[in-house]
CSV table of C-alpha atoms in Angstrom, one decimal:
chain,number,residue,atom,x,y,z
A,1,ALA,CA,-24.4,-112.1,25.3
A,2,GLN,CA,-25.1,-109.8,28.2
A,3,SER,CA,-25.2,-111.5,31.6
A,4,VAL,CA,-25.4,-110.5,35.3
A,5,SER,CA,-23.7,-112.6,38.0
A,6,GLN,CA,-24.5,-112.4,41.7
A,7,HIS,CA,-21.9,-114.3,43.5
A,8,ASN,CA,-23.7,-115.2,46.7
A,9,HIS,CA,-27.0,-116.9,46.5
A,10,HIS,CA,-27.6,-117.0,50.3
A,11,VAL,CA,-26.1,-114.7,52.9
A,12,ILE,CA,-26.8,-115.0,56.7
A,13,LEU,CA,-25.8,-112.1,58.9
A,14,SER,CA,-26.4,-111.0,62.5
A,15,GLU,CA,-27.9,-107.6,63.1
A,16,ALA,CA,-25.4,-104.7,63.0
A,17,ALA,CA,-23.1,-106.7,60.7
A,18,SER,CA,-21.9,-105.0,57.5
A,19,LEU,CA,-23.2,-106.2,54.2
A,20,GLU,CA,-21.7,-106.4,50.8
A,21,LEU,CA,-23.4,-108.2,47.9
A,22,GLY,CA,-21.5,-108.7,44.7
A,23,CYS,CA,-22.7,-108.0,41.2
A,24,ASN,CA,-20.7,-108.3,38.0
A,25,TYR,CA,-22.0,-107.9,34.5
A,26,SER,CA,-20.6,-108.7,31.1
A,27,TYR,CA,-21.2,-105.9,28.6
A,28,GLY,CA,-18.7,-103.5,27.1
A,29,GLY,CA,-20.9,-100.6,26.3
A,30,THR,CA,-22.8,-98.0,28.3
A,31,VAL,CA,-24.9,-99.5,31.0
A,32,ASN,CA,-27.5,-98.4,33.5
A,33,LEU,CA,-27.4,-100.4,36.8
A,34,PHE,CA,-30.1,-101.1,39.4
A,35,TRP,CA,-30.5,-103.0,42.6
A,36,TYR,CA,-34.0,-104.2,43.4
A,37,VAL,CA,-35.2,-105.7,46.7
A,38,GLN,CA,-38.1,-108.2,47.2
A,39,TYR,CA,-39.2,-108.4,50.9
A,40,PRO,CA,-41.0,-111.6,51.9
A,41,GLY,CA,-44.4,-111.8,50.2
A,42,GLN,CA,-44.0,-108.5,48.4
A,43,HIS,CA,-43.2,-107.5,44.9
A,44,LEU,CA,-39.8,-106.1,43.7
A,45,GLN,CA,-39.1,-102.5,44.4
A,46,LEU,CA,-36.2,-100.3,43.4
A,47,LEU,CA,-33.4,-99.9,46.0
A,48,LEU,CA,-31.1,-97.7,44.0
A,49,LYS,CA,-29.9,-97.0,40.5
A,50,TYR,CA,-26.8,-95.7,38.6
A,51,PHE,CA,-27.0,-93.9,35.3
A,52,SER,CA,-24.0,-91.6,35.2
A,53,GLY,CA,-21.9,-89.3,37.4
A,54,ASP,CA,-20.7,-90.1,40.9
A,55,PRO,CA,-20.1,-93.9,40.9
A,56,LEU,CA,-21.1,-94.1,44.5
A,57,VAL,CA,-24.9,-94.0,44.7
A,58,LYS,CA,-27.1,-93.9,47.7
A,59,GLY,CA,-30.5,-95.5,47.9
A,60,ILE,CA,-33.2,-96.0,50.4
A,61,LYS,CA,-32.9,-97.5,53.9
A,62,GLY,CA,-29.1,-96.8,54.1
A,63,PHE,CA,-28.1,-98.9,51.2
A,64,GLU,CA,-25.4,-97.7,48.8
A,65,ALA,CA,-23.6,-99.2,45.7
A,66,GLU,CA,-20.4,-98.5,43.9
A,67,PHE,CA,-20.0,-98.7,40.2
A,68,ILE,CA,-16.4,-99.8,39.3
A,69,LYS,CA,-16.3,-99.7,35.5
A,70,SER,CA,-12.9,-101.3,35.2
A,71,LYS,CA,-14.2,-104.3,37.1
A,72,PHE,CA,-17.7,-104.4,35.6
A,73,SER,CA,-19.1,-104.4,39.1
A,74,PHE,CA,-21.9,-102.8,41.0
A,75,ASN,CA,-21.7,-104.1,44.5
A,76,LEU,CA,-24.3,-103.3,47.1
A,77,ARG,CA,-23.3,-102.3,50.6
A,78,LYS,CA,-24.9,-101.4,54.0
A,79,PRO,CA,-22.7,-100.6,57.0
A,80,SER,CA,-25.1,-102.1,59.6
A,81,VAL,CA,-28.0,-104.4,58.6
A,82,GLN,CA,-31.3,-104.8,60.5
A,83,TRP,CA,-33.6,-107.7,60.8
A,84,SER,CA,-36.0,-105.9,58.5
A,85,ASP,CA,-33.4,-106.1,55.7
A,86,THR,CA,-34.2,-109.8,55.3
A,87,ALA,CA,-35.1,-110.0,51.7
A,88,GLU,CA,-34.0,-111.1,48.3
A,89,TYR,CA,-31.8,-108.7,46.4
A,90,PHE,CA,-31.5,-108.5,42.6
A,91,CYS,CA,-28.9,-106.7,40.5
A,92,ALA,CA,-30.1,-105.6,37.1
A,93,VAL,CA,-28.3,-104.2,34.1
A,94,ASN,CA,-29.9,-102.2,31.3
A,95,ALA,CA,-28.0,-101.9,28.0
A,96,ARG,CA,-28.4,-101.7,24.3
A,97,ASN,CA,-29.1,-105.0,22.7
A,98,THR,CA,-30.1,-106.1,19.2
A,99,GLY,CA,-33.5,-104.6,18.7
A,100,GLY,CA,-33.4,-102.1,21.5
A,101,PHE,CA,-32.6,-101.9,25.2
A,102,LYS,CA,-33.0,-104.8,27.5
A,103,THR,CA,-32.8,-105.2,31.2
A,104,ILE,CA,-31.2,-108.4,32.5
A,105,PHE,CA,-31.5,-109.5,36.1
A,106,GLY,CA,-29.1,-111.5,38.2
A,107,ALA,CA,-30.2,-114.7,39.9
A,108,GLY,CA,-30.7,-112.9,43.2
A,109,THR,CA,-29.2,-113.1,46.7
A,110,ARG,CA,-31.3,-114.2,49.6
A,111,LEU,CA,-30.3,-112.3,52.8
A,112,PHE,CA,-31.3,-113.5,56.2
A,113,VAL,CA,-30.6,-111.2,59.1
A,114,LYS,CA,-30.7,-112.9,62.5
A,115,ALA,CA,-32.1,-110.7,65.3
B,1,ASN,CA,-52.8,-94.5,42.2
B,2,ALA,CA,-52.6,-98.3,42.2
B,3,GLY,CA,-49.4,-98.7,40.2
B,4,VAL,CA,-49.2,-102.1,38.6
B,5,THR,CA,-52.0,-104.6,39.3
B,6,GLN,CA,-52.1,-108.2,38.3
B,7,THR,CA,-54.9,-110.8,38.4
B,8,PRO,CA,-55.2,-113.5,39.6
B,9,LYS,CA,-52.9,-113.8,42.6
B,10,PHE,CA,-52.9,-117.5,42.6
B,11,GLN,CA,-53.9,-120.1,40.0
B,12,VAL,CA,-53.8,-123.9,39.7
B,13,LEU,CA,-54.1,-125.4,36.3
B,14,LYS,CA,-54.0,-128.9,34.9
B,15,THR,CA,-51.6,-129.8,32.1
B,16,GLY,CA,-53.1,-128.7,28.8
B,17,GLN,CA,-55.4,-126.1,30.2
B,18,SER,CA,-55.2,-122.5,29.1
B,19,MET,CA,-55.4,-119.2,31.0
B,20,THR,CA,-54.7,-115.5,30.6
B,21,LEU,CA,-52.8,-113.4,33.2
B,22,GLN,CA,-54.0,-109.8,33.3
B,23,CYS,CA,-51.8,-106.8,34.0
B,24,ALA,CA,-52.7,-103.1,34.1
B,25,GLN,CA,-50.7,-100.0,35.0
B,26,ASP,CA,-52.0,-96.5,35.8
B,27,MET,CA,-48.7,-94.6,35.5
B,28,ASN,CA,-49.0,-93.8,31.8
B,29,HIS,CA,-45.9,-95.9,31.1
B,30,ASN,CA,-44.9,-96.7,27.6
B,31,SER,CA,-43.2,-100.1,28.2
B,32,MET,CA,-44.5,-103.2,29.8
B,33,TYR,CA,-42.9,-106.5,30.6
B,34,TRP,CA,-43.7,-110.1,31.7
B,35,TYR,CA,-41.2,-112.0,33.8
B,36,ARG,CA,-41.2,-115.4,35.4
B,37,GLN,CA,-39.3,-115.9,38.7
B,38,ASP,CA,-37.9,-119.4,39.5
B,39,PRO,CA,-35.7,-120.3,42.5
B,40,GLY,CA,-32.0,-119.7,41.7
B,41,MET,CA,-32.7,-118.2,38.3
B,42,GLY,CA,-33.8,-114.7,39.1
B,43,LEU,CA,-36.2,-113.0,36.8
B,44,ARG,CA,-36.3,-114.0,33.2
B,45,LEU,CA,-38.1,-111.9,30.6
B,46,ILE,CA,-40.8,-113.7,28.7
B,47,TYR,CA,-42.2,-110.9,26.5
B,48,TYR,CA,-42.1,-107.2,26.5
B,49,SER,CA,-43.9,-104.3,24.8
B,50,ALA,CA,-41.7,-101.3,24.2
B,51,SER,CA,-44.8,-99.2,23.3
B,52,GLU,CA,-48.5,-99.5,22.6
B,53,GLY,CA,-48.9,-101.7,19.5
B,54,THR,CA,-45.6,-103.5,19.7
B,55,THR,CA,-44.6,-106.7,21.4
B,56,ASP,CA,-41.3,-108.6,21.3
B,57,LYS,CA,-39.9,-111.9,22.6
B,58,GLY,CA,-37.7,-112.0,25.6
B,59,GLU,CA,-35.5,-114.7,26.9
B,60,VAL,CA,-38.0,-117.5,27.4
B,61,PRO,CA,-41.1,-116.9,25.2
B,62,ASN,CA,-41.9,-120.5,24.2
B,63,GLY,CA,-45.4,-121.6,25.4
B,64,TYR,CA,-46.6,-118.0,25.9
B,65,ASN,CA,-48.4,-115.3,23.9
B,66,VAL,CA,-49.0,-111.7,24.8
B,67,SER,CA,-51.4,-108.9,23.9
B,68,ARG,CA,-50.8,-105.2,24.5
B,69,LEU,CA,-54.5,-104.3,24.6
B,70,ASN,CA,-54.0,-100.6,25.0
B,71,LYS,CA,-51.4,-98.4,26.8
B,72,ARG,CA,-52.6,-99.6,30.2
B,73,GLU,CA,-53.0,-103.3,29.7
B,74,PHE,CA,-50.7,-106.1,28.8
B,75,SER,CA,-51.9,-109.7,29.1
B,76,LEU,CA,-50.0,-113.0,29.1
B,77,ARG,CA,-51.6,-116.2,27.8
B,78,LEU,CA,-50.7,-119.8,28.3
B,79,GLU,CA,-52.4,-121.7,25.5
B,80,SER,CA,-51.6,-125.2,26.8
B,81,ALA,CA,-50.1,-125.2,30.3
B,82,ALA,CA,-47.2,-127.5,31.1
B,83,PRO,CA,-45.7,-128.3,34.6
B,84,SER,CA,-42.5,-126.5,33.5
B,85,GLN,CA,-44.6,-123.3,33.5
B,86,THR,CA,-45.1,-123.6,37.3
B,87,SER,CA,-43.6,-120.3,38.5
B,88,VAL,CA,-44.3,-116.9,39.9
B,89,TYR,CA,-45.2,-114.4,37.1
B,90,PHE,CA,-44.5,-110.7,37.5
B,91,CYS,CA,-45.7,-107.9,35.3
B,92,ALA,CA,-43.7,-104.6,35.2
B,93,SER,CA,-43.9,-101.3,33.5
B,94,SER,CA,-41.5,-98.4,32.9
B,95,SER,CA,-41.6,-95.0,31.2
B,96,GLY,CA,-39.3,-96.2,28.5
B,97,GLN,CA,-36.9,-99.1,27.7
B,98,TYR,CA,-33.7,-97.3,28.3
B,99,SER,CA,-32.4,-96.2,31.7
B,100,TYR,CA,-35.8,-96.2,33.4
B,101,GLU,CA,-36.6,-98.2,36.5
B,102,GLN,CA,-39.3,-100.8,36.3
B,103,TYR,CA,-42.3,-100.9,38.6
B,104,PHE,CA,-43.5,-104.4,39.5
B,105,GLY,CA,-46.9,-105.8,40.2
B,106,PRO,CA,-47.6,-108.2,43.1
B,107,GLY,CA,-47.1,-111.4,41.1
B,108,THR,CA,-49.2,-114.4,40.2
B,109,ARG,CA,-48.3,-117.7,41.6
B,110,LEU,CA,-49.1,-120.4,39.0
B,111,THR,CA,-49.0,-124.1,39.6
B,112,VAL,CA,-49.5,-126.6,36.8
B,113,THR,CA,-50.2,-130.1,37.8
Protein backbone atom coordinates (compact mmCIF):
# COMPACT_ATOMS: atom_id res chain seq x y z
CA ALA A 1 0.00 0.00 0.00
CA GLN A 2 1.10 3.54 -0.67
CA SER A 3 2.55 5.32 2.37
CA VAL A 4 4.39 8.53 3.22
CA SER A 5 6.92 8.80 6.04
CA GLN A 6 8.12 12.00 7.63
CA HIS A 7 11.05 11.15 9.84
CA ASN A 8 10.98 14.03 12.27
CA HIS A 9 7.83 14.74 14.19
CA HIS A 10 9.22 17.76 16.03
CA VAL A 11 12.08 20.04 15.03
CA ILE A 12 13.36 23.01 17.00
CA LEU A 13 15.74 25.47 15.34
CA SER A 14 17.12 28.89 16.05
CA GLU A 15 16.56 31.69 13.56
CA ALA A 16 19.01 31.65 10.64
CA ALA A 17 19.62 27.92 11.00
CA SER A 18 19.23 25.72 7.95
CA LEU A 19 16.29 23.38 7.66
CA GLU A 20 15.86 20.00 6.07
CA LEU A 21 12.71 17.94 6.61
CA GLY A 22 12.71 14.39 5.35
CA CYS A 23 9.94 12.76 3.35
CA ASN A 24 10.01 9.25 1.91
CA TYR A 25 7.23 7.45 0.11
CA SER A 26 6.57 3.90 -0.91
CA TYR A 27 5.18 3.67 -4.42
CA GLY A 28 6.89 2.38 -7.51
CA GLY A 29 4.94 4.22 -10.18
CA THR A 30 4.68 7.81 -11.31
CA VAL A 31 3.99 10.20 -8.46
CA ASN A 32 3.20 13.83 -7.93
CA LEU A 33 4.67 15.30 -4.78
CA PHE A 34 3.61 18.17 -2.56
CA TRP A 35 4.61 19.98 0.57
CA TYR A 36 1.87 21.76 2.47
CA VAL A 37 2.27 24.08 5.43
CA GLN A 38 -0.15 24.80 8.27
CA TYR A 39 0.63 27.94 10.27
CA PRO A 40 -0.77 28.09 13.81
CA GLY A 41 -4.53 28.49 13.71
CA GLN A 42 -4.68 28.43 9.93
CA HIS A 43 -5.63 25.92 7.27
CA LEU A 44 -3.21 24.01 5.09
CA GLN A 45 -1.77 25.77 2.10
CA LEU A 46 0.53 24.64 -0.67
CA LEU A 47 4.24 25.33 -0.22
CA LEU A 48 5.51 23.69 -3.39
CA LYS A 49 4.86 20.81 -5.78
CA TYR A 50 6.66 18.51 -8.18
CA PHE A 51 5.07 16.92 -11.21
CA SER A 52 7.91 16.41 -13.68
CA GLY A 53 11.06 18.03 -15.05
CA ASP A 54 13.73 19.62 -12.87
CA PRO A 55 13.83 17.59 -9.65
CA LEU A 56 14.74 20.69 -7.65
CA VAL A 57 11.60 22.74 -7.17
CA LYS A 58 11.27 26.11 -5.55
CA GLY A 59 8.25 27.22 -3.59
CA ILE A 60 7.06 30.21 -1.65
CA LYS A 61 8.97 31.92 1.15
CA GLY A 62 12.38 30.59 0.12
CA PHE A 63 11.54 26.90 0.47
CA GLU A 64 12.77 24.31 -1.98
CA ALA A 65 12.55 20.54 -2.29
CA GLU A 66 14.49 17.93 -4.17
CA PHE A 67 12.95 14.84 -5.70
CA ILE A 68 15.37 11.90 -5.67
CA LYS A 69 13.61 9.11 -7.50
CA SER A 70 16.16 6.42 -6.60
CA LYS A 71 15.65 7.15 -2.91
CA PHE A 72 11.88 7.69 -3.10
CA SER A 73 12.45 10.95 -1.29
CA PHE A 74 11.23 14.52 -1.51
CA ASN A 75 13.01 16.46 1.21
CA LEU A 76 12.13 20.05 2.05
CA ARG A 77 14.89 22.60 2.61
CA LYS A 78 15.36 26.21 3.54
CA PRO A 79 18.82 27.78 3.94
CA SER A 80 17.88 30.17 6.76
CA VAL A 81 14.67 29.85 8.76
CA GLN A 82 12.74 32.68 10.34
CA TRP A 83 10.54 32.79 13.41
CA SER A 84 7.56 33.10 11.07
CA ASP A 85 8.33 29.63 9.64
CA THR A 86 7.02 28.09 12.85
CA ALA A 87 4.33 25.75 11.54
CA GLU A 88 3.48 22.16 10.79
CA TYR A 89 4.70 20.80 7.48
CA PHE A 90 3.07 17.95 5.59
CA CYS A 91 4.47 15.95 2.72
CA ALA A 92 1.89 14.46 0.35
CA VAL A 93 2.08 12.00 -2.53
CA ASN A 94 -0.48 11.69 -5.30
CA ALA A 95 -0.44 8.48 -7.30
CA ARG A 96 -2.65 6.01 -9.05
CA ASN A 97 -4.46 3.60 -6.79
CA THR A 98 -7.23 1.06 -7.25
CA GLY A 99 -10.21 3.08 -8.37
CA GLY A 100 -8.36 6.22 -9.32
CA PHE A 101 -5.81 8.62 -7.96
CA LYS A 102 -5.35 9.23 -4.29
CA THR A 103 -3.31 11.67 -2.26
CA ILE A 104 -1.70 10.35 0.90
CA PHE A 105 -0.36 12.71 3.54
CA GLY A 106 2.50 12.13 5.92
CA ALA A 107 2.02 12.50 9.66
CA GLY A 108 3.49 15.99 9.64
CA THR A 109 6.54 17.69 11.17
CA ARG A 110 6.08 20.43 13.72
CA LEU A 111 8.77 23.08 13.33
CA PHE A 112 9.41 25.60 16.08
CA VAL A 113 11.83 28.41 15.33
CA LYS A 114 13.28 30.23 18.31
CA ALA A 115 13.70 33.97 17.88
CA ASN B 1 -13.57 34.60 -4.03
CA ALA B 2 -13.89 32.83 -0.67
CA GLY B 3 -12.16 29.57 -1.70
CA VAL B 4 -13.28 26.71 0.54
CA THR B 5 -15.61 27.50 3.40
CA GLN B 6 -16.68 25.23 6.25
CA THR B 7 -19.33 25.48 8.91
CA PRO B 8 -19.35 25.30 11.84
CA LYS B 9 -15.89 26.23 13.12
CA PHE B 10 -16.38 24.55 16.48
CA GLN B 11 -18.86 21.97 17.74
CA VAL B 12 -19.33 19.96 20.91
CA LEU B 13 -21.53 16.87 20.74
CA LYS B 14 -22.61 14.28 23.22
CA THR B 15 -22.07 10.62 22.38
CA GLY B 16 -24.86 9.41 20.12
CA GLN B 17 -25.82 12.80 18.74
CA SER B 18 -25.74 13.47 15.03
CA MET B 19 -24.55 16.44 13.01
CA THR B 20 -23.63 17.53 9.52
CA LEU B 21 -20.50 19.45 8.60
CA GLN B 22 -20.97 21.71 5.61
CA CYS B 23 -18.39 22.54 2.97
CA ALA B 24 -18.62 24.72 -0.11
CA GLN B 25 -16.11 25.86 -2.73
CA ASP B 26 -16.41 28.62 -5.30
CA MET B 27 -13.50 27.64 -7.55
CA ASN B 28 -15.51 25.40 -9.90
CA HIS B 29 -13.45 22.41 -8.77
CA ASN B 30 -14.51 18.91 -9.74
CA SER B 31 -13.10 17.00 -6.77
CA MET B 32 -13.80 17.46 -3.09
CA TYR B 33 -12.48 15.72 0.02
CA TRP B 34 -13.07 15.30 3.72
CA TYR B 35 -10.11 14.68 6.03
CA ARG B 36 -9.66 14.34 9.72
CA GLN B 37 -6.49 15.55 11.42
CA ASP B 38 -5.34 13.90 14.62
CA PRO B 39 -2.08 14.58 16.49
CA GLY B 40 0.79 12.49 15.13
CA MET B 41 -1.35 10.97 12.39
CA GLY B 42 -1.41 13.70 9.79
CA LEU B 43 -4.45 13.99 7.57
CA ARG B 44 -6.49 10.89 6.88
CA LEU B 45 -9.01 10.80 4.08
CA ILE B 46 -12.55 10.01 5.18
CA TYR B 47 -14.47 10.30 1.90
CA TYR B 48 -13.94 11.98 -1.41
CA SER B 49 -15.96 12.95 -4.44
CA ALA B 50 -14.03 12.79 -7.70
CA SER B 51 -16.79 14.61 -9.53
CA GLU B 52 -20.35 15.75 -9.04
CA GLY B 53 -22.59 12.76 -8.49
CA THR B 54 -19.90 10.39 -7.23
CA THR B 55 -18.55 9.64 -3.77
CA ASP B 56 -16.03 7.07 -2.57
CA LYS B 57 -14.63 5.86 0.70
CA GLY B 58 -11.23 6.95 1.82
CA GLU B 59 -8.97 5.53 4.50
CA VAL B 60 -11.27 5.96 7.54
CA PRO B 61 -14.93 6.05 6.41
CA ASN B 62 -16.56 4.15 9.29
CA GLY B 63 -19.09 6.23 11.21
CA TYR B 64 -19.44 8.85 8.47
CA ASN B 65 -21.60 9.51 5.45
CA VAL B 66 -21.26 12.14 2.76
CA SER B 67 -23.39 13.90 0.20
CA ARG B 68 -22.18 15.73 -2.88
CA LEU B 69 -25.15 18.04 -3.10
CA ASN B 70 -23.97 19.80 -6.25
CA LYS B 71 -20.65 20.82 -7.73
CA ARG B 72 -20.07 23.40 -5.01
CA GLU B 73 -21.13 21.57 -1.86
CA PHE B 74 -19.94 18.43 -0.11
CA SER B 75 -21.29 17.61 3.34
CA LEU B 76 -20.09 15.15 5.98
CA ARG B 77 -22.55 13.56 8.38
CA LEU B 78 -21.93 11.84 11.68
CA GLU B 79 -25.01 9.75 12.38
CA SER B 80 -24.13 8.72 15.95
CA ALA B 81 -21.11 10.54 17.26
CA ALA B 82 -18.49 8.69 19.31
CA PRO B 83 -15.57 10.08 21.37
CA SER B 84 -13.18 8.53 18.81
CA GLN B 85 -14.52 11.05 16.31
CA THR B 86 -13.13 13.96 18.31
CA SER B 87 -10.85 15.58 15.76
CA VAL B 88 -10.31 18.52 13.45
CA TYR B 89 -12.10 18.05 10.15
CA PHE B 90 -10.88 19.65 6.95
CA CYS B 91 -12.67 19.91 3.66
CA ALA B 92 -10.60 20.36 0.51
CA SER B 93 -11.16 20.69 -3.20
CA SER B 94 -9.11 20.34 -6.36
CA SER B 95 -9.59 20.70 -10.11
CA GLY B 96 -9.15 16.98 -10.54
CA GLN B 97 -7.88 13.96 -8.70
CA TYR B 98 -4.58 13.60 -10.45
CA SER B 99 -1.67 15.98 -10.09
CA TYR B 100 -3.71 18.90 -8.84
CA GLU B 101 -3.05 20.68 -5.60
CA GLN B 102 -5.78 20.70 -3.01
CA TYR B 103 -7.25 23.82 -1.47
CA PHE B 104 -8.27 23.51 2.14
CA GLY B 105 -10.97 25.06 4.25
CA PRO B 106 -10.35 26.50 7.72
CA GLY B 107 -11.41 23.33 9.54
CA THR B 108 -14.03 22.31 12.09
CA ARG B 109 -12.90 21.40 15.58
CA LEU B 110 -15.28 18.73 16.87
CA THR B 111 -15.34 17.40 20.41
CA VAL B 112 -17.50 14.42 21.34
CA THR B 113 -18.03 13.92 25.06
